[in-house]
Amino acid sequence: MYYYIINPAAGKGAIDNIQDKLKSTLHQLKIDGEFAKTLGRGDAARITKRALERGVKTIVAVGGDNTAREIIETLYKGGHHEVALGVIPIGKRNVLASHLGLTSWRQACDVLSVRRLAEFNLIRCNQDVCIYSCGFSPLPISKEGPVEAVETDLDYRVNIDGHYQVSGKASGLAVLNQKFLRNGLSNGLVLQIYPPHPSAPSWWKRLRPWGRQAATEQPAYSQIHANKITIEFSHATQGLLDGKKIISQHYNLSLSEHSLRLITARDIANSTPVN
Amino acid sequence: MAKASSFEPAANETVIASGVEIKGNLNAEQDVWFDGVITGNLSSQGGVSLGSNARVAGNIKGATVAVAGKVEGNVRADRLLVQAGGQILGDMYTHSLAVGEGALLNGNLRMSEAAKSKNQPTQQSSA
């Protein structure tokens, strides 16, 4: 049985316009089930726990990334690795849905009926977990006062699997599950390091008649594969875990021992349609 | 002035841009594109490409190794390409070598069958 957890606030109340059409579509596809609406932040977790107590095996997040994240955290912390999670994207942010190849609520319904499952390990970051990415950036500067915000860079030091250290300056860092990057890749961590902001405005470099270097191709970011990543910054930074904000100077990242089963549109290795 | 272009790394590549510093040994399963600084060994089961800004104080090992930067250490590769501006200050073990004009090589070169990257050269072969 499918259990649909709907966030009525997602996408500025998008469900109001599509609710009847959604239920009709699910009925036609023979995947209708029970529906529950959240009342506010944190309510998706409460409803998920209630559904799990009743033995539900498939939960569908009808909302955006925040709704999906609450359900994922609840499944992970409760050790419910056998439960499958689907997504019908109607929220403001639907990054997880896009990683699963979901482009609209109608297409997501078709994907739910096919029920192609893929297993994804979660990314553990300090005391939290996330499913697709952790981003690290300088803390936002207050906009109050006459001084304009200045672009700042991060001084970082990263330990990769206890084997080597990476250091430098960066405008930002990100850690992702590589399985989302390309079909055929297994679960694994990827560290992306974005280059620091340019030290001088481009017009100044154009004026300089000397020291011009031939333009050389540089990567948009550095990329390193790892199982365990420890990041240390010179100052406290903002971490964004699937949209959830945390602040710290030190981050320990690793893959979860157990994976989560997600219903996906993508032809990911090890994914199989389940009747 | 020409604007430096940027490229998106392939999902399974290890890519280290200029400005990134590494201490320790980096071992990769897939291709490595390196333009940073490393104090330690750099090895890959695939190819290794060093950009013009690359500085390696250690040994390099890969199936195909292309050098446009500076290496202070030994290089083992099935195929070794030293591009213009590339420098290797150490011994080279390869069975296929190409060197561009302006490259600098300062070390011993072994190109026998025993010099394939999988094997350790243990003794000199008689002429």
Coordinates of C-alpha atoms in Angstrom, one line a residue:
Chain A
M1 CA 0.0 0.0 0.0
Y2 CA 1.2 3.5 -0.8
Y3 CA 1.1 6.1 1.9
Y4 CA 1.1 9.7 0.7
I5 CA 2.3 12.5 3.0
I6 CA 1.3 15.8 1.5
N7 CA 2.7 19.2 2.5
P8 CA -0.1 21.6 1.8
A9 CA 2.3 24.6 2.1
A10 CA 4.8 23.2 -0.5
G11 CA 5.1 25.3 -3.7
K12 CA 2.9 28.0 -2.1
G13 CA -0.1 25.7 -1.8
A14 CA 0.4 24.0 -5.2
I15 CA -1.5 20.9 -4.0
D16 CA -4.8 22.9 -3.9
N17 CA -4.8 23.2 -7.7
I18 CA -3.9 19.6 -8.4
Q19 CA -5.3 17.5 -5.6
D20 CA -8.3 16.1 -7.4
K21 CA -6.3 15.4 -10.6
L22 CA -3.5 13.8 -8.6
K23 CA -5.8 11.4 -6.8
S24 CA -7.6 10.6 -10.0
T25 CA -4.3 9.9 -11.7
L26 CA -3.1 7.6 -8.9
H27 CA -6.4 5.8 -9.0
Q28 CA -6.1 5.2 -12.7
L29 CA -2.6 3.8 -12.2
K30 CA -3.9 1.6 -9.4
I31 CA -1.5 3.1 -6.9
D32 CA -3.9 5.0 -4.7
G33 CA -3.6 4.5 -1.0
E34 CA -3.9 6.6 2.2
F35 CA -3.3 10.3 2.3
A36 CA -2.1 12.5 5.2
K37 CA -1.5 16.2 5.3
T38 CA 1.2 17.8 7.4
L39 CA 0.4 20.7 9.7
G40 CA 3.8 22.3 9.8
R41 CA 7.6 21.8 10.1
G42 CA 8.4 18.5 11.7
D43 CA 5.0 17.0 11.1
A44 CA 6.1 14.8 8.2
A45 CA 8.4 13.0 10.7
R46 CA 5.5 12.4 13.1
I47 CA 3.2 11.1 10.3
T48 CA 6.0 8.9 9.0
K49 CA 6.5 7.3 12.4
R50 CA 2.8 6.6 12.6
A51 CA 2.7 5.0 9.2
L52 CA 5.7 2.8 10.0
E53 CA 4.0 1.6 13.2
R54 CA 1.2 0.4 11.0
G55 CA 3.6 -1.5 8.7
V56 CA 3.5 0.7 5.7
K57 CA 6.2 -0.3 3.2
T58 CA 6.0 2.5 0.6
I59 CA 5.9 6.2 1.6
V60 CA 5.5 9.0 -0.9
A61 CA 6.6 12.6 -0.2
V62 CA 4.2 15.0 -1.9
G63 CA 6.1 18.3 -1.5
G64 CA 9.6 19.7 -1.9
D65 CA 13.0 18.9 -0.5
N66 CA 12.1 19.8 3.1
T67 CA 9.2 17.3 3.1
A68 CA 11.4 14.5 1.6
R69 CA 14.2 15.3 4.0
E70 CA 12.1 14.9 7.1
I71 CA 10.8 11.6 5.9
I72 CA 14.3 10.4 5.0
E73 CA 15.7 11.3 8.4
T74 CA 12.9 9.5 10.1
L75 CA 13.4 6.3 8.1
Y76 CA 17.2 6.4 8.6
K77 CA 17.1 7.1 12.4
G78 CA 14.4 4.4 12.9
G79 CA 16.5 1.8 10.9
H80 CA 13.7 1.3 8.4
H81 CA 15.9 0.3 5.5
E82 CA 13.3 -1.9 3.9
V83 CA 10.8 0.9 3.3
A84 CA 10.7 2.4 -0.2
L85 CA 10.4 6.2 -0.6
G86 CA 8.8 7.9 -3.6
V87 CA 8.6 11.6 -4.4
I88 CA 5.9 13.7 -6.2
P89 CA 7.5 17.1 -6.6
I90 CA 5.3 20.1 -6.0
G91 CA 7.6 22.2 -3.8
K92 CA 9.7 25.3 -4.3
R93 CA 12.9 23.3 -4.1
N94 CA 12.8 19.8 -5.8
V95 CA 16.5 19.0 -6.1
L96 CA 16.1 15.4 -4.9
A97 CA 13.3 14.9 -7.4
S98 CA 15.5 16.2 -10.3
H99 CA 18.3 13.8 -9.2
L100 CA 15.8 11.0 -9.4
G101 CA 14.8 12.1 -13.0
L102 CA 11.4 13.4 -11.9
T103 CA 10.2 16.4 -13.9
S104 CA 6.6 16.9 -13.0
W105 CA 3.9 15.5 -10.7
R106 CA 2.3 13.6 -13.6
Q107 CA 5.5 12.0 -14.6
A108 CA 6.3 11.2 -11.0
C109 CA 3.0 9.3 -10.8
D110 CA 3.9 7.1 -13.8
V111 CA 7.3 6.5 -12.1
L112 CA 5.6 5.4 -8.9
S113 CA 3.5 2.9 -10.8
V114 CA 6.6 1.4 -12.5
R115 CA 8.3 1.3 -9.1
R116 CA 11.9 1.1 -10.2
L117 CA 14.0 1.0 -7.0
A118 CA 17.5 2.1 -6.4
E119 CA 19.5 2.0 -3.2
F120 CA 21.3 5.1 -2.0
N121 CA 23.5 5.4 1.0
L122 CA 23.0 8.6 3.0
I123 CA 25.8 11.1 3.7
R124 CA 26.4 11.4 7.4
C125 CA 27.7 14.8 8.4
N126 CA 28.5 15.3 12.1
Q127 CA 25.2 14.4 13.8
D128 CA 23.0 14.9 10.7
V129 CA 22.3 13.0 7.5
C130 CA 21.4 14.0 4.0
I131 CA 20.7 12.1 0.8
Y132 CA 22.4 14.0 -2.1
S133 CA 24.6 16.9 -1.0
C134 CA 26.3 18.9 1.7
G135 CA 27.5 22.4 0.6
F136 CA 29.9 24.5 2.6
S137 CA 30.2 28.3 2.2
P138 CA 31.3 31.4 4.3
L139 CA 28.7 32.6 6.8
P140 CA 26.5 35.2 5.2
I141 CA 27.5 38.8 6.1
S142 CA 24.8 41.0 7.7
K143 CA 23.4 43.4 5.2
E144 CA 22.8 46.0 7.8
G145 CA 25.1 49.1 7.9
P146 CA 26.9 51.0 5.2
V147 CA 29.5 48.4 4.4
E148 CA 28.6 46.2 1.4
A149 CA 29.1 42.5 1.7
V150 CA 32.5 41.4 0.3
E151 CA 33.0 38.0 -1.3
T152 CA 35.1 35.9 1.0
D153 CA 36.9 32.6 0.5
L154 CA 37.3 29.6 2.8
D155 CA 40.6 28.4 4.2
Y156 CA 40.2 24.7 4.3
R157 CA 42.1 21.6 5.3
V158 CA 40.6 18.2 4.3
N159 CA 41.7 14.7 5.3
I160 CA 40.8 12.1 2.7
D161 CA 40.4 8.5 4.1
G162 CA 43.3 9.2 6.5
H163 CA 45.6 8.8 3.5
Y164 CA 46.4 12.4 2.5
Q165 CA 45.5 16.0 3.2
V166 CA 44.2 18.6 0.8
S167 CA 44.4 22.3 1.6
G168 CA 44.0 25.7 0.0
K169 CA 41.4 28.5 -0.5
A170 CA 38.0 28.0 -2.0
S171 CA 34.9 29.9 -2.6
G172 CA 33.0 26.8 -1.5
L173 CA 33.1 23.1 -1.0
A174 CA 30.5 20.4 -1.6
V175 CA 30.3 16.7 -0.8
L176 CA 27.9 14.6 -2.8
N177 CA 26.9 11.0 -3.3
Q178 CA 28.5 10.1 -6.7
K179 CA 25.6 7.7 -7.5
F180 CA 23.5 10.7 -8.2
L181 CA 26.1 12.1 -10.6
R182 CA 26.0 9.5 -13.3
N183 CA 24.3 6.2 -14.0
G184 CA 26.5 3.3 -13.4
L185 CA 28.4 4.7 -10.4
S186 CA 28.1 3.0 -7.0
N187 CA 27.5 4.8 -3.8
G188 CA 30.5 6.9 -2.8
L189 CA 31.5 10.3 -1.6
V190 CA 32.7 13.0 -4.0
L191 CA 34.4 16.2 -2.7
Q192 CA 34.1 19.2 -5.0
I193 CA 36.3 22.2 -4.3
Y194 CA 35.3 25.5 -6.0
P195 CA 38.1 27.9 -6.9
P196 CA 38.6 31.1 -4.9
H197 CA 37.1 34.4 -6.1
P198 CA 39.4 36.3 -8.5
S199 CA 41.8 38.5 -6.6
A200 CA 41.6 41.4 -9.1
P201 CA 38.8 42.7 -11.3
S202 CA 39.0 41.4 -14.8
W203 CA 39.3 44.9 -16.2
W204 CA 42.6 45.4 -14.3
K205 CA 44.1 42.3 -15.9
R206 CA 43.2 43.5 -19.3
L207 CA 45.0 46.8 -18.7
R208 CA 48.3 45.1 -17.6
P209 CA 50.6 44.9 -20.6
W210 CA 53.1 42.6 -18.9
G211 CA 52.9 39.2 -17.3
R212 CA 50.0 38.1 -19.5
Q213 CA 49.7 34.3 -19.4
A214 CA 48.3 32.2 -22.1
A215 CA 44.8 31.3 -21.2
T216 CA 44.9 27.7 -19.9
E217 CA 41.9 25.6 -19.3
Q218 CA 41.1 25.0 -15.7
P219 CA 38.4 22.8 -14.2
A220 CA 35.2 24.4 -12.9
Y221 CA 36.1 22.6 -9.6
S222 CA 38.5 20.1 -8.2
Q223 CA 37.0 16.7 -7.6
I224 CA 38.1 13.9 -5.2
H225 CA 36.6 10.5 -4.5
A226 CA 36.6 9.2 -0.9
N227 CA 35.0 7.0 1.7
K228 CA 35.7 9.3 4.6
I229 CA 36.2 13.0 4.6
T230 CA 37.2 15.3 7.5
I231 CA 37.0 19.0 6.8
E232 CA 38.5 21.7 9.0
F233 CA 37.9 25.4 8.2
S234 CA 39.8 28.4 9.7
H235 CA 36.5 29.9 10.7
A236 CA 32.9 28.7 11.3
T237 CA 31.1 28.1 8.1
Q238 CA 27.6 27.5 6.9
G239 CA 26.7 23.9 5.9
L240 CA 23.7 23.2 3.8
L241 CA 22.5 19.6 4.0
D242 CA 19.9 19.0 1.4
G243 CA 18.7 22.5 2.3
K244 CA 19.0 22.2 6.1
K245 CA 21.4 24.8 7.6
I246 CA 24.1 24.0 10.1
I247 CA 27.0 26.0 11.4
S248 CA 30.4 24.5 12.3
Q249 CA 34.1 24.7 11.8
H250 CA 34.7 21.0 11.6
Y251 CA 32.8 18.4 9.6
N252 CA 33.1 14.6 9.6
L253 CA 31.5 13.0 6.6
S254 CA 31.0 9.4 5.7
L255 CA 28.5 7.2 4.0
S256 CA 25.8 5.5 6.1
E257 CA 26.2 1.7 6.6
H258 CA 22.7 1.1 5.4
S259 CA 21.0 2.4 2.2
L260 CA 17.6 3.8 1.5
R261 CA 15.4 2.5 -1.3
L262 CA 14.2 5.3 -3.5
I263 CA 11.8 5.0 -6.4
T264 CA 13.5 6.5 -9.4
A265 CA 12.9 7.3 -13.1
R266 CA 16.6 7.0 -13.9
D267 CA 18.1 3.8 -15.2
I268 CA 20.6 3.5 -12.4
A269 CA 22.7 0.4 -12.0
N270 CA 21.3 -2.1 -9.5
S271 CA 17.8 -0.7 -9.9
T272 CA 15.1 -3.1 -10.7
P273 CA 11.4 -2.8 -11.4
V274 CA 9.4 -4.4 -8.7
N275 CA 5.9 -5.6 -9.3
Chain B
M1 CA 42.8 39.0 -23.9
A2 CA 41.7 35.4 -24.3
K3 CA 39.5 34.3 -21.4
A4 CA 40.6 31.0 -19.7
S5 CA 38.0 28.4 -20.3
S6 CA 36.8 26.0 -17.8
F7 CA 35.7 22.4 -18.1
E8 CA 33.4 20.2 -16.1
P9 CA 35.2 17.1 -14.6
A10 CA 33.8 13.7 -15.7
A11 CA 32.0 12.0 -12.8
N12 CA 34.6 9.3 -12.2
E13 CA 37.7 11.5 -12.7
T14 CA 40.0 12.9 -10.0
V15 CA 40.7 16.5 -10.8
I16 CA 43.0 18.8 -8.8
A17 CA 43.0 22.4 -9.9
S18 CA 45.8 25.0 -9.6
G19 CA 46.0 26.4 -6.0
V20 CA 45.2 23.1 -4.3
E21 CA 47.9 21.5 -2.2
I22 CA 48.2 17.9 -1.2
K23 CA 50.4 16.2 1.4
G24 CA 50.5 12.4 1.3
N25 CA 50.0 9.7 -1.3
L26 CA 47.1 10.0 -3.8
N27 CA 46.0 6.7 -5.3
A28 CA 43.1 6.8 -7.8
E29 CA 41.3 4.1 -9.6
Q30 CA 40.4 6.2 -12.6
D31 CA 42.0 9.0 -14.6
V32 CA 43.7 11.9 -12.7
W33 CA 44.0 15.5 -14.0
F34 CA 46.4 17.3 -11.8
D35 CA 47.4 21.0 -11.8
G36 CA 48.1 21.6 -8.1
V37 CA 51.0 20.9 -5.8
I38 CA 51.6 17.5 -4.1
T39 CA 54.3 16.3 -1.7
G40 CA 53.8 12.6 -2.0
N41 CA 53.3 10.0 -4.6
L42 CA 50.6 10.2 -7.3
S43 CA 49.3 7.0 -8.9
S44 CA 46.4 5.9 -11.0
Q45 CA 45.2 2.7 -12.6
G46 CA 44.2 4.9 -15.5
G47 CA 45.9 7.9 -16.9
V48 CA 47.7 10.8 -15.2
S49 CA 47.8 14.3 -16.8
L50 CA 49.9 17.0 -15.2
G51 CA 49.0 20.6 -16.1
S52 CA 51.5 23.4 -16.6
N53 CA 51.1 24.6 -13.0
A54 CA 51.5 21.1 -11.5
R55 CA 54.4 20.5 -9.0
V56 CA 55.0 17.0 -7.9
A57 CA 57.6 16.2 -5.2
G58 CA 57.2 12.4 -5.3
N59 CA 56.8 9.5 -7.7
I60 CA 54.2 9.1 -10.4
K61 CA 52.7 5.9 -11.7
G62 CA 50.0 5.4 -14.3
A63 CA 49.1 3.6 -17.5
T64 CA 49.6 6.8 -19.5
V65 CA 51.3 9.8 -18.0
A66 CA 51.4 13.2 -19.7
V67 CA 53.6 15.9 -18.1
A68 CA 53.3 19.6 -18.7
G69 CA 54.4 20.6 -15.2
K70 CA 57.3 19.8 -12.9
V71 CA 58.1 16.4 -11.4
E72 CA 60.8 15.8 -8.8
G73 CA 60.7 12.1 -8.6
N74 CA 60.5 8.9 -10.6
V75 CA 57.9 8.2 -13.3
R76 CA 56.5 4.8 -14.2
A77 CA 54.2 4.5 -17.2
D78 CA 53.3 2.3 -20.1
R79 CA 53.3 5.5 -22.2
L80 CA 55.0 8.7 -21.2
L81 CA 54.5 12.0 -22.9
V82 CA 56.5 15.0 -21.8
Q83 CA 55.1 18.2 -23.3
A84 CA 56.8 21.5 -24.0
G85 CA 57.5 23.1 -20.7
G86 CA 57.3 19.8 -18.8
Q87 CA 60.2 18.8 -16.5
I88 CA 61.1 15.4 -15.0
L89 CA 63.9 15.4 -12.5
G90 CA 64.1 11.7 -11.7
D91 CA 64.2 8.3 -13.4
M92 CA 61.7 7.3 -16.0
Y93 CA 60.4 3.8 -16.7
T94 CA 58.3 3.4 -19.8
H95 CA 58.2 1.5 -23.0
S96 CA 56.8 4.4 -25.1
L97 CA 58.2 7.9 -24.8
A98 CA 57.3 11.2 -26.6
V99 CA 59.1 14.4 -25.7
G100 CA 58.1 17.9 -26.9
E101 CA 60.6 20.6 -27.8
G102 CA 61.5 22.6 -24.7
A103 CA 60.8 19.8 -22.3
L104 CA 63.5 19.0 -19.6
L105 CA 64.5 15.5 -18.6
N106 CA 67.2 14.9 -16.1
G107 CA 67.4 11.3 -14.9
N108 CA 67.8 7.7 -16.1
L109 CA 65.6 6.3 -18.8
R110 CA 64.6 2.6 -18.9
M111 CA 62.6 1.5 -22.0
S112 CA 63.0 -2.3 -21.9
E113 CA 60.1 -4.7 -21.6
A114 CA 61.0 -5.0 -17.9
A115 CA 60.2 -1.3 -17.5
K116 CA 56.4 -1.7 -17.8
S117 CA 54.6 0.0 -15.0
K118 CA 53.4 -3.3 -13.5
N119 CA 56.9 -4.7 -13.0
Q120 CA 59.7 -3.6 -10.8
P121 CA 63.0 -3.3 -12.7
T122 CA 65.4 -5.4 -10.5
Q123 CA 68.6 -5.7 -12.5
Q124 CA 70.2 -4.4 -15.6
S125 CA 69.8 -6.6 -18.7
S126 CA 72.9 -7.5 -20.6
A127 CA 73.4 -5.8 -24.0

